[in-house]
Coordinates of C-alpha atoms in Angstrom, one line a residue:
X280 CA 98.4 178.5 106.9
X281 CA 100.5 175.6 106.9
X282 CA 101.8 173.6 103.6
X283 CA 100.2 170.5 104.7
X284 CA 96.7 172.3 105.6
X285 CA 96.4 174.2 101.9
X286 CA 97.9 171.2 99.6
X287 CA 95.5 168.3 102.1
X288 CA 92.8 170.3 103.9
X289 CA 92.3 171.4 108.0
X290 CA 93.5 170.6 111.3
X291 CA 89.7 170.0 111.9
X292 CA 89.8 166.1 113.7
X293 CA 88.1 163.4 112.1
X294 CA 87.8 159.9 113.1
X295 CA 87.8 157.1 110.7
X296 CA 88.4 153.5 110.4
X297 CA 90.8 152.0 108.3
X298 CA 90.2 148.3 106.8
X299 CA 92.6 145.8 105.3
X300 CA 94.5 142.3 105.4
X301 CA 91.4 141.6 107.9
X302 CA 92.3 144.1 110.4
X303 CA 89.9 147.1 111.0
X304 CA 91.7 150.2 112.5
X305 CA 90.2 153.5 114.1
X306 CA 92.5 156.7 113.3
X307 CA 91.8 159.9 115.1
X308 CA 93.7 162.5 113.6
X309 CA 93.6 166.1 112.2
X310 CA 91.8 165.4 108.5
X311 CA 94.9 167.0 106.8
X312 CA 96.5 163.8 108.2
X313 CA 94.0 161.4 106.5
X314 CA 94.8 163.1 103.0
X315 CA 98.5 162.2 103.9
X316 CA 97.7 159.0 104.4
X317 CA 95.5 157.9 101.5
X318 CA 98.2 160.0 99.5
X319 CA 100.6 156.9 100.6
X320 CA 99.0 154.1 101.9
X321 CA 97.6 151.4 98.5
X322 CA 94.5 149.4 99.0
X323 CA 93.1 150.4 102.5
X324 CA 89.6 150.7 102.7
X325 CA 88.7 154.7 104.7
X326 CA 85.3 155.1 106.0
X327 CA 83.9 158.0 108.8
X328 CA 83.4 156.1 112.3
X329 CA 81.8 157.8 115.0
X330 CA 83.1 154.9 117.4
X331 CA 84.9 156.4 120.9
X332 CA 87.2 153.6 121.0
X333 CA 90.4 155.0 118.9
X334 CA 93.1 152.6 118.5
X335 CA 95.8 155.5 116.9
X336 CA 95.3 159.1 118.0
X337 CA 97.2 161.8 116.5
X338 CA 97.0 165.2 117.3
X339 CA 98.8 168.7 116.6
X340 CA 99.8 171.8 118.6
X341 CA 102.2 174.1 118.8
X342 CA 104.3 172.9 115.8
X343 CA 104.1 169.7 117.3
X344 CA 102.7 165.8 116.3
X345 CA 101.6 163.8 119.3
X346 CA 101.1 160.2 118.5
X347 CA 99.4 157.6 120.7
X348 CA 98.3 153.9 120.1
X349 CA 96.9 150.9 121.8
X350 CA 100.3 149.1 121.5
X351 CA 102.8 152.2 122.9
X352 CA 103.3 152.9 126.3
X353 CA 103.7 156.8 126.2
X354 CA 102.9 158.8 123.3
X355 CA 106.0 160.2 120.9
X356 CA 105.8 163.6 119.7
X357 CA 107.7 165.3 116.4
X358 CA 108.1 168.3 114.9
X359 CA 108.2 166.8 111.4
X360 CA 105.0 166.0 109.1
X361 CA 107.3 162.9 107.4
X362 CA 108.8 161.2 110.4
X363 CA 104.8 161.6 112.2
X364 CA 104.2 159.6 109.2
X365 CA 106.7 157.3 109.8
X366 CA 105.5 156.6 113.1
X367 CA 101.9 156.2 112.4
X368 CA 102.4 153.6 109.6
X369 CA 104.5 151.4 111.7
X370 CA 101.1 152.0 114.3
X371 CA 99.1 151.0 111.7
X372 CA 101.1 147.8 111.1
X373 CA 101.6 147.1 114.6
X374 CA 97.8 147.1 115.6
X375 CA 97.0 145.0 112.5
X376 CA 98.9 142.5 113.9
X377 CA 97.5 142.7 117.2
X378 CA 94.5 142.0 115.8
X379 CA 95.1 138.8 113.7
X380 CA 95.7 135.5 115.4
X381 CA 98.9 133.2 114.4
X382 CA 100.9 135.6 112.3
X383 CA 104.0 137.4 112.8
X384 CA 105.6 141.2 111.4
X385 CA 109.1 140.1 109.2
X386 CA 111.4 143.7 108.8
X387 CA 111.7 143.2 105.2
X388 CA 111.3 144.0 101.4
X389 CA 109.7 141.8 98.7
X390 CA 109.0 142.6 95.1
X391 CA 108.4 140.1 91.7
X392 CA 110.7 140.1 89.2
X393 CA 109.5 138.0 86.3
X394 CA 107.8 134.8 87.7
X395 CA 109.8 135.1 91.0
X396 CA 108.7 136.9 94.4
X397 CA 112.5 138.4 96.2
X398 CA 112.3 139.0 100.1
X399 CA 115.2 140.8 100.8
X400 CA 116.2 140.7 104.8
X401 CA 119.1 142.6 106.6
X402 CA 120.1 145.1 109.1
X403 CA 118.6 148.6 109.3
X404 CA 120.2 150.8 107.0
X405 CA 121.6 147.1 104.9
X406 CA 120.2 148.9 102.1
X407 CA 116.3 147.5 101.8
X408 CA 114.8 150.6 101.2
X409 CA 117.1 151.5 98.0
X410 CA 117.2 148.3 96.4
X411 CA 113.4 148.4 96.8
X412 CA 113.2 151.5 95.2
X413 CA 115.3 150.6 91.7
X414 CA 112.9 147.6 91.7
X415 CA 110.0 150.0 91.5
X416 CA 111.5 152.2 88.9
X417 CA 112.1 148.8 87.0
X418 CA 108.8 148.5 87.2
X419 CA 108.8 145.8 89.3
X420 CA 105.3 145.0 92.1
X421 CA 106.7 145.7 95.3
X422 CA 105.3 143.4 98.0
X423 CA 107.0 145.4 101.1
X424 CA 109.1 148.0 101.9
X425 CA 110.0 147.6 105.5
X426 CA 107.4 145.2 107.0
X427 CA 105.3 142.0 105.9
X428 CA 102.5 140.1 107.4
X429 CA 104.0 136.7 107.7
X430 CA 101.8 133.6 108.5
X431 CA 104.3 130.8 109.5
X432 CA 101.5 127.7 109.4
X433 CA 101.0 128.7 105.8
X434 CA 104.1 130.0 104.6
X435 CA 102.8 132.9 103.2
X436 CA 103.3 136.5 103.4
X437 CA 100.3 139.5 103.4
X438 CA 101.4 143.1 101.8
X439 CA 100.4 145.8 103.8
X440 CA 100.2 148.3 101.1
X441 CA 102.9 150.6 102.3
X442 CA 104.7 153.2 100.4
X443 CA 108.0 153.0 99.6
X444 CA 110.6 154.8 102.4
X445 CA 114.0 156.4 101.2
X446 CA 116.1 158.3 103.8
X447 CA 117.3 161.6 102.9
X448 CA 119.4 162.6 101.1
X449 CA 117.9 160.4 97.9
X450 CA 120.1 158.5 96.3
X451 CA 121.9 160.4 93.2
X452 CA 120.7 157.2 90.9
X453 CA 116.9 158.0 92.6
X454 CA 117.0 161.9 92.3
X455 CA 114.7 161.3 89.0
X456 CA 111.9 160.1 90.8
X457 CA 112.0 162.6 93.5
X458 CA 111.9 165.6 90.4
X459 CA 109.0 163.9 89.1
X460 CA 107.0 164.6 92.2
X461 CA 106.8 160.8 93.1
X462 CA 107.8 161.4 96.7
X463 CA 106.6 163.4 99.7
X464 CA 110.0 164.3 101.8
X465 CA 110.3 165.3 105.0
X466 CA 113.5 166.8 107.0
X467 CA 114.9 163.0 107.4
X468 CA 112.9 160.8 105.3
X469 CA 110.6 160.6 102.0
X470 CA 107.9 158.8 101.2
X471 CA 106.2 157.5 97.7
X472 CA 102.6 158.6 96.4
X473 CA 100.0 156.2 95.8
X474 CA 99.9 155.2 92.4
X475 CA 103.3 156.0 91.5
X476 CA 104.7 152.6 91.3
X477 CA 103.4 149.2 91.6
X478 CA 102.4 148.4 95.4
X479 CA 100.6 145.6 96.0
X480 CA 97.5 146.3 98.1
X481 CA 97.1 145.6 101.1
X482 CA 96.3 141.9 102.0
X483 CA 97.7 140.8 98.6
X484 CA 98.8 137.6 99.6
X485 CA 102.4 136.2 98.2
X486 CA 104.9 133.5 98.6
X487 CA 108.5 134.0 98.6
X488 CA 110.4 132.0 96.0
X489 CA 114.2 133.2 97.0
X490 CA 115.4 134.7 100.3
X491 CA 118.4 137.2 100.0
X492 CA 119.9 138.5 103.2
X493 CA 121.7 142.0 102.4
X494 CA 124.8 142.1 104.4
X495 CA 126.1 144.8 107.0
X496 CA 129.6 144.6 104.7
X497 CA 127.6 145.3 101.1
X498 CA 126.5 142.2 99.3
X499 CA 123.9 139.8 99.2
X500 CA 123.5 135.9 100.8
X501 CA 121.2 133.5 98.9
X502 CA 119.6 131.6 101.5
X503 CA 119.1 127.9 100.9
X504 CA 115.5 126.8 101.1
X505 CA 116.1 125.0 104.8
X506 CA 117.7 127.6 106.3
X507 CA 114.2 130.1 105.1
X508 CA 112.6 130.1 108.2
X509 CA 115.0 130.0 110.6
X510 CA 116.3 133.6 108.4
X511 CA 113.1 134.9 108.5
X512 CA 112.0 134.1 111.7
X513 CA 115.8 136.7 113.0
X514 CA 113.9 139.1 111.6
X515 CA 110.8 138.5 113.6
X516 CA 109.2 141.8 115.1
X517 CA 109.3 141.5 118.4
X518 CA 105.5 140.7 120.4
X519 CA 106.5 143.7 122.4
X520 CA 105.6 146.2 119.5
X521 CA 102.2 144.0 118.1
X522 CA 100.7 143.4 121.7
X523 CA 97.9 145.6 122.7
X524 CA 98.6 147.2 126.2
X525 CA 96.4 149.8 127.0
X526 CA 92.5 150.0 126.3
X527 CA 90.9 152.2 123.7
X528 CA 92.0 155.5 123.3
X529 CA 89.2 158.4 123.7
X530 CA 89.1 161.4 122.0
X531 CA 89.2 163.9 125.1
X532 CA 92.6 165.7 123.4
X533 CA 91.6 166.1 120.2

């Protein structure tokens, strides 16, 4: 029997619906899977649907995850429990924003400190991810870690309740957290357990009151408030990824 099936249940599939930030999402996946993700995911509403139209299907064989969505071309497949994860929490954000008119994804990280709300932008592997995390063990709310729901008419921001993402190997200053079983890790990445930290649920709504751009070099760029959406908008998701191509999924390979 596999680790995952004893410590979150079977490989049996379910299919459930997943609601938040006014998106409703149906998962098809082996129910193991659904323990993994409400052992990560803050604020999301899980309820049984008996629907045939599956937006994210997951599936496992062989020693091997096959994911599919409404917003991927081909499926992806892995051979590792974390980086499947990885994959279907970036579907999950992906079809939310499919699904809501006149917003946008930001590749980001946002967290309060005091009276003030920090999104902090930058290339991938600026260093996001680890500055997020010493926020958290700060005790700080963390907003995002890796993507936002951004509504540019408003100029506000949605969190999407995701868990916080460290690559391995953890950071030696972060090793504490990983010893005090706050993270699920994987071969490549790890991933922080609901109610371990301060994650805002999803659809908490929040407005940034200083933008920091995290340079390739090491260091950090203030950006001045007229310059804020012309930063934010560089790191813009592309439509590509948030546009529904394909119809609903059925659940003939399950």
């Amino acid at each position: 029997m596999d680790v995952a099936e004893k410590v979150l249940g079977s490989y049996d599939p379910v299919i459930l619906r997943l609601s938040g930030a006014g998106a409703n999402i149906v998962i098809a996946s082996p129910k193991f899977f659904v323990g993994l993700l409400k052992e990560t995911l803050t604020g999301w509403n899980f309820e049984a649907a008996s629907t045939p139209k599956i937006d994210i299907r997951i599936t496992y064989s062989a020693g091997k995850y096959q994911i599919d969505s409404v917003v991927q071309r081909k499926p992806f497949f892995y051979d590792d429990l974390m980086d499947t994860l990885n994959e279907a929490l970036l579907s999950i954000c992906y079809v939310v924003a499919s699904q809501i008119p006149d917003t946008a994804l930001i590749h980001c990280a946002a967290y309060r400190s005091g009276r003030a709300i920090n999104l902090l932008v930058g290339e991938k592997g600026s260093g996001k991810s680890i500055q997020t995390a010493n926020r958290a063990v700060d005790g700080c709310q963390i907003f995002a870690d890796d993507l936002a729901l951004y509504f540019p008419k408003q100029g506000q921001f949605k969190a999407l309740g995701l868990p916080i993402r460290l690559r391995r190997p953890i950071p030696q200053d972060l090793i504490a957290i990983a010893n005090k079983d706050m993270l699920i890790p994987g071969k490549r990445i790890a991933y922080s357990r609901t109610g371990s930290f301060n994650i805002a649920p999803v659809g908490k709504k929040f407005t940034v009151t200083n933008l920091i751009e995290i340079l390739a070099g090491g260091g950090f760029k203030p950006i001045p408030l007229i310059l804020i959406p012309r930063t934010i908008a560089k790191f813009k998701i592309s439509v590509s990824y948030t546009t529904r191509i394909k119809p609903p999924l059925d659940r003939a390979n399950l």
